[in-house]
PDB file of C-alpha atoms in Angstrom:
ATOM      1  CA  LYS G 385     179.350 174.876 105.092  1.00 69.00           C
ATOM      2  CA  GLY G 386     177.605 177.605 107.044  1.00 80.00           C
ATOM      3  CA  LYS G 387     179.648 177.010 110.208  1.00 82.00           C
ATOM      4  CA  GLN G 388     181.831 179.416 112.115  1.00 86.00           C
ATOM      5  CA  ARG G 389     185.051 178.393 113.852  1.00 87.00           C
ATOM      6  CA  ASP G 390     186.932 180.348 116.502  1.00 87.00           C
ATOM      7  CA  ALA G 391     190.398 178.951 115.792  1.00 92.00           C
ATOM      8  CA  LEU G 392     193.340 181.316 115.945  1.00 93.00           C
ATOM      9  CA  CYS G 393     195.078 181.738 112.609  1.00 94.00           C
ATOM     10  CA  TYR G 394     197.491 183.842 110.633  1.00 94.00           C
ATOM     11  CA  LEU G 395     197.006 184.890 107.028  1.00 95.00           C
ATOM     12  CA  LEU G 396     199.904 182.565 106.189  1.00 95.00           C
ATOM     13  CA  ASP G 397     197.712 179.618 107.268  1.00 96.00           C
ATOM     14  CA  VAL G 398     195.333 180.127 104.335  1.00 96.00           C
ATOM     15  CA  PHE G 399     197.638 178.727 101.633  1.00 97.00           C
ATOM     16  CA  PRO G 400     198.416 175.380 103.328  1.00 97.00           C
ATOM     17  CA  SER G 401     194.720 175.072 104.199  1.00 96.00           C
ATOM     18  CA  LEU G 402     193.733 175.466 100.556  1.00 96.00           C
ATOM     19  CA  CYS G 403     196.453 173.034  99.474  1.00 97.00           C
ATOM     20  CA  GLU G 404     195.205 170.368 101.878  1.00 96.00           C
ATOM     21  CA  LEU G 405     191.551 170.876 100.986  1.00 95.00           C
ATOM     22  CA  ALA G 406     192.423 170.632  97.281  1.00 97.00           C
ATOM     23  CA  GLY G 407     194.508 167.494  97.852  1.00 96.00           C
ATOM     24  CA  LEU G 408     197.735 169.211  96.836  1.00 96.00           C
ATOM     25  CA  PRO G 409     201.065 168.953  98.648  1.00 96.00           C
ATOM     26  CA  THR G 410     202.114 171.999 100.630  1.00 96.00           C
ATOM     27  CA  PRO G 411     205.629 173.163  99.687  1.00 95.00           C
ATOM     28  CA  GLN G 412     208.236 172.602 102.419  1.00 95.00           C
ATOM     29  CA  SER G 413     209.060 176.320 102.461  1.00 96.00           C
ATOM     30  CA  VAL G 414     205.554 177.244 103.677  1.00 96.00           C
ATOM     31  CA  GLU G 415     205.508 178.240 107.352  1.00 94.00           C
ATOM     32  CA  GLY G 416     201.741 178.309 107.801  1.00 96.00           C
ATOM     33  CA  LYS G 417     199.618 175.561 109.334  1.00 97.00           C
ATOM     34  CA  SER G 418     196.637 174.029 107.589  1.00 97.00           C
ATOM     35  CA  LEU G 419     193.270 174.888 109.091  1.00 96.00           C
ATOM     36  CA  ALA G 420     191.629 171.981 107.256  1.00 96.00           C
ATOM     37  CA  PRO G 421     191.387 169.831 110.436  1.00 96.00           C
ATOM     38  CA  VAL G 422     189.501 172.694 112.120  1.00 96.00           C
ATOM     39  CA  MET G 423     187.213 173.101 109.111  1.00 93.00           C
ATOM     40  CA  ARG G 424     186.437 169.377 109.128  1.00 93.00           C
ATOM     41  CA  GLY G 425     185.677 169.470 112.866  1.00 91.00           C
ATOM     42  CA  GLU G 426     188.578 167.151 113.776  1.00 94.00           C
ATOM     43  CA  THR G 427     190.085 169.683 116.178  1.00 94.00           C
ATOM     44  CA  THR G 428     189.234 173.120 117.517  1.00 93.00           C
ATOM     45  CA  GLN G 429     192.596 174.759 116.830  1.00 93.00           C
ATOM     46  CA  VAL G 430     195.989 174.336 115.197  1.00 95.00           C
ATOM     47  CA  ARG G 431     197.607 177.173 117.163  1.00 95.00           C
ATOM     48  CA  ASP G 432     197.282 177.971 120.839  1.00 94.00           C
ATOM     49  CA  SER G 433     198.504 181.555 120.520  1.00 96.00           C
ATOM     50  CA  LEU G 434     199.177 184.364 118.064  1.00 96.00           C
ATOM     51  CA  PHE G 435     201.891 186.996 118.098  1.00 96.00           C
ATOM     52  CA  ALA G 436     202.398 190.338 116.407  1.00 96.00           C
ATOM     53  CA  ALA G 437     205.061 193.010 116.315  1.00 94.00           C
ATOM     54  CA  TYR G 438     204.992 196.541 115.021  1.00 94.00           C
ATOM     55  CA  ARG G 439     208.370 198.083 114.394  1.00 90.00           C
ATOM     56  CA  HIS G 440     210.470 198.510 117.516  1.00 87.00           C
ATOM     57  CA  PHE G 441     207.758 199.613 119.927  1.00 89.00           C
ATOM     58  CA  GLN G 442     204.821 197.192 120.032  1.00 94.00           C
ATOM     59  CA  ARG G 443     204.500 193.479 120.760  1.00 96.00           C
ATOM     60  CA  MET G 444     201.325 191.438 121.227  1.00 98.00           C
ATOM     61  CA  VAL G 445     200.293 187.938 122.231  1.00 98.00           C
ATOM     62  CA  ARG G 446     196.796 186.455 121.933  1.00 98.00           C
ATOM     63  CA  LYS G 447     196.049 183.255 123.847  1.00 97.00           C
ATOM     64  CA  ASP G 448     192.545 181.885 124.365  1.00 93.00           C
ATOM     65  CA  ASP G 449     190.255 184.829 125.155  1.00 95.00           C
ATOM     66  CA  TRP G 450     193.116 187.061 126.277  1.00 98.00           C
ATOM     67  CA  LYS G 451     195.246 189.639 124.495  1.00 98.00           C
ATOM     68  CA  LEU G 452     198.332 191.262 126.011  1.00 99.00           C
ATOM     69  CA  ILE G 453     199.904 194.250 124.286  1.00 98.00           C
ATOM     70  CA  ARG G 454     203.196 195.878 125.255  1.00 96.00           C
ATOM     71  CA  TYR G 455     204.093 199.343 123.950  1.00 93.00           C
ATOM     72  CA  ASN G 456     207.225 201.401 124.411  1.00 91.00           C
ATOM     73  CA  VAL G 457     206.753 204.858 122.957  1.00 86.00           C
ATOM     74  CA  LYS G 458     209.265 207.590 123.784  1.00 84.00           C
ATOM     75  CA  GLY G 459     210.594 205.500 126.662  1.00 82.00           C
ATOM     76  CA  VAL G 460     207.192 204.951 128.283  1.00 87.00           C
ATOM     77  CA  ASP G 461     206.474 201.233 128.685  1.00 91.00           C
ATOM     78  CA  THR G 462     202.744 200.461 128.671  1.00 94.00           C
ATOM     79  CA  THR G 463     200.991 197.137 129.181  1.00 97.00           C
ATOM     80  CA  GLN G 464     197.432 196.424 128.124  1.00 98.00           C
ATOM     81  CA  LEU G 465     195.392 193.299 128.868  1.00 99.00           C
ATOM     82  CA  PHE G 466     191.990 192.609 127.367  1.00 99.00           C
ATOM     83  CA  ASN G 467     189.458 189.813 127.775  1.00 98.00           C
ATOM     84  CA  LEU G 468     188.273 189.574 124.178  1.00 97.00           C
ATOM     85  CA  ARG G 469     185.302 187.367 125.015  1.00 96.00           C
ATOM     86  CA  ASP G 470     183.846 189.958 127.411  1.00 97.00           C
ATOM     87  CA  ASP G 471     185.353 193.053 125.759  1.00 98.00           C
ATOM     88  CA  PRO G 472     185.804 192.463 122.006  1.00 96.00           C
ATOM     89  CA  TRP G 473     186.298 196.189 121.338  1.00 98.00           C
ATOM     90  CA  GLU G 474     189.211 196.343 123.817  1.00 98.00           C
ATOM     91  CA  THR G 475     187.804 199.205 125.865  1.00 98.00           C
ATOM     92  CA  THR G 476     188.726 198.008 129.373  1.00 98.00           C
ATOM     93  CA  ASN G 477     192.422 197.577 130.118  1.00 98.00           C
ATOM     94  CA  LEU G 478     192.771 194.976 132.892  1.00 99.00           C
ATOM     95  CA  ALA G 479     196.578 195.063 133.098  1.00 98.00           C
ATOM     96  CA  GLN G 480     196.692 197.057 136.346  1.00 97.00           C
ATOM     97  CA  ASP G 481     193.931 195.052 138.037  1.00 98.00           C
ATOM     98  CA  PRO G 482     195.557 192.934 140.805  1.00 98.00           C
ATOM     99  CA  GLU G 483     193.090 190.148 139.997  1.00 98.00           C
ATOM    100  CA  HIS G 484     194.828 189.726 136.622  1.00 98.00           C
ATOM    101  CA  ALA G 485     198.470 190.132 137.720  1.00 98.00           C
ATOM    102  CA  GLN G 486     199.242 186.429 137.239  1.00 98.00           C
ATOM    103  CA  ARG G 487     197.721 186.463 133.764  1.00 98.00           C
ATOM    104  CA  VAL G 488     199.844 189.478 132.780  1.00 98.00           C
ATOM    105  CA  GLU G 489     202.924 187.666 134.085  1.00 98.00           C
ATOM    106  CA  ALA G 490     202.069 184.415 132.285  1.00 98.00           C
ATOM    107  CA  LEU G 491     201.287 186.089 128.954  1.00 98.00           C
ATOM    108  CA  THR G 492     204.427 188.215 129.225  1.00 97.00           C
ATOM    109  CA  ALA G 493     206.434 184.999 129.669  1.00 97.00           C
ATOM    110  CA  VAL G 494     204.799 183.518 126.542  1.00 98.00           C
ATOM    111  CA  LEU G 495     205.604 186.730 124.656  1.00 97.00           C
ATOM    112  CA  ARG G 496     209.234 186.723 125.846  1.00 96.00           C
ATOM    113  CA  LYS G 497     209.634 183.096 124.753  1.00 96.00           C
ATOM    114  CA  TRP G 498     208.347 183.919 121.268  1.00 96.00           C
ATOM    115  CA  MET G 499     210.615 186.962 121.077  1.00 95.00           C
ATOM    116  CA  ALA G 500     213.628 184.796 121.957  1.00 95.00           C
ATOM    117  CA  GLU G 501     212.643 182.091 119.443  1.00 95.00           C
ATOM    118  CA  THR G 502     212.295 184.652 116.652  1.00 94.00           C
ATOM    119  CA  ASP G 503     215.463 186.599 117.528  1.00 94.00           C
ATOM    120  CA  ASP G 504     213.410 189.717 118.144  1.00 93.00           C
ATOM    121  CA  PRO G 505     215.793 192.692 118.307  1.00 90.00           C
ATOM    122  CA  CYS G 506     213.853 194.271 121.180  1.00 90.00           C
ATOM    123  CA  ASP G 507     214.454 193.620 124.870  1.00 89.00           C
ATOM    124  CA  LEU G 508     211.442 194.297 127.094  1.00 89.00           C
ATOM    125  CA  ASP G 509     213.714 194.830 130.108  1.00 86.00           C
ATOM    126  CA  ASN G 510     215.748 197.695 128.656  1.00 83.00           C
ATOM    127  CA  PRO G 511     214.582 201.306 128.404  1.00 76.00           C
ATOM    128  CA  GLY G 512     213.463 201.898 124.844  1.00 77.00           C
ATOM    129  CA  TRP G 513     213.587 198.095 124.394  1.00 80.00           C
ATOM    130  CA  LYS G 514     217.028 198.291 122.819  1.00 74.00           C
ATOM    131  CA  ARG G 515     219.387 195.312 123.047  1.00 67.00           C
TER     132      ARG G 515
END
């Protein structure tokens, strides 16, 4: 009570969390992860990254304090990288900063892996991201 946690979560994690806290079984069909261990202080996170997609032209990965966004609008591929700890309003794009090139590469690899695992219909290597 009265504590704040910084664990990454999806909205779909709320239901299994409530089930666990209420002592109810979580149905097998539920894809979310219970946040109850985080709430009880047993761990700091149940996910190490978050992903999002918007239609056929935006993909995002959040890992630790970092957020990488890829856009492809009208054939123009744009990458954005933000340090959310230092820049929570996402005002300074660090993607083109050579100091962060390895981070962009690493987060892009994490994003590509997720896209492959989820059979994402977009291909970041093709113009317009079409497969």
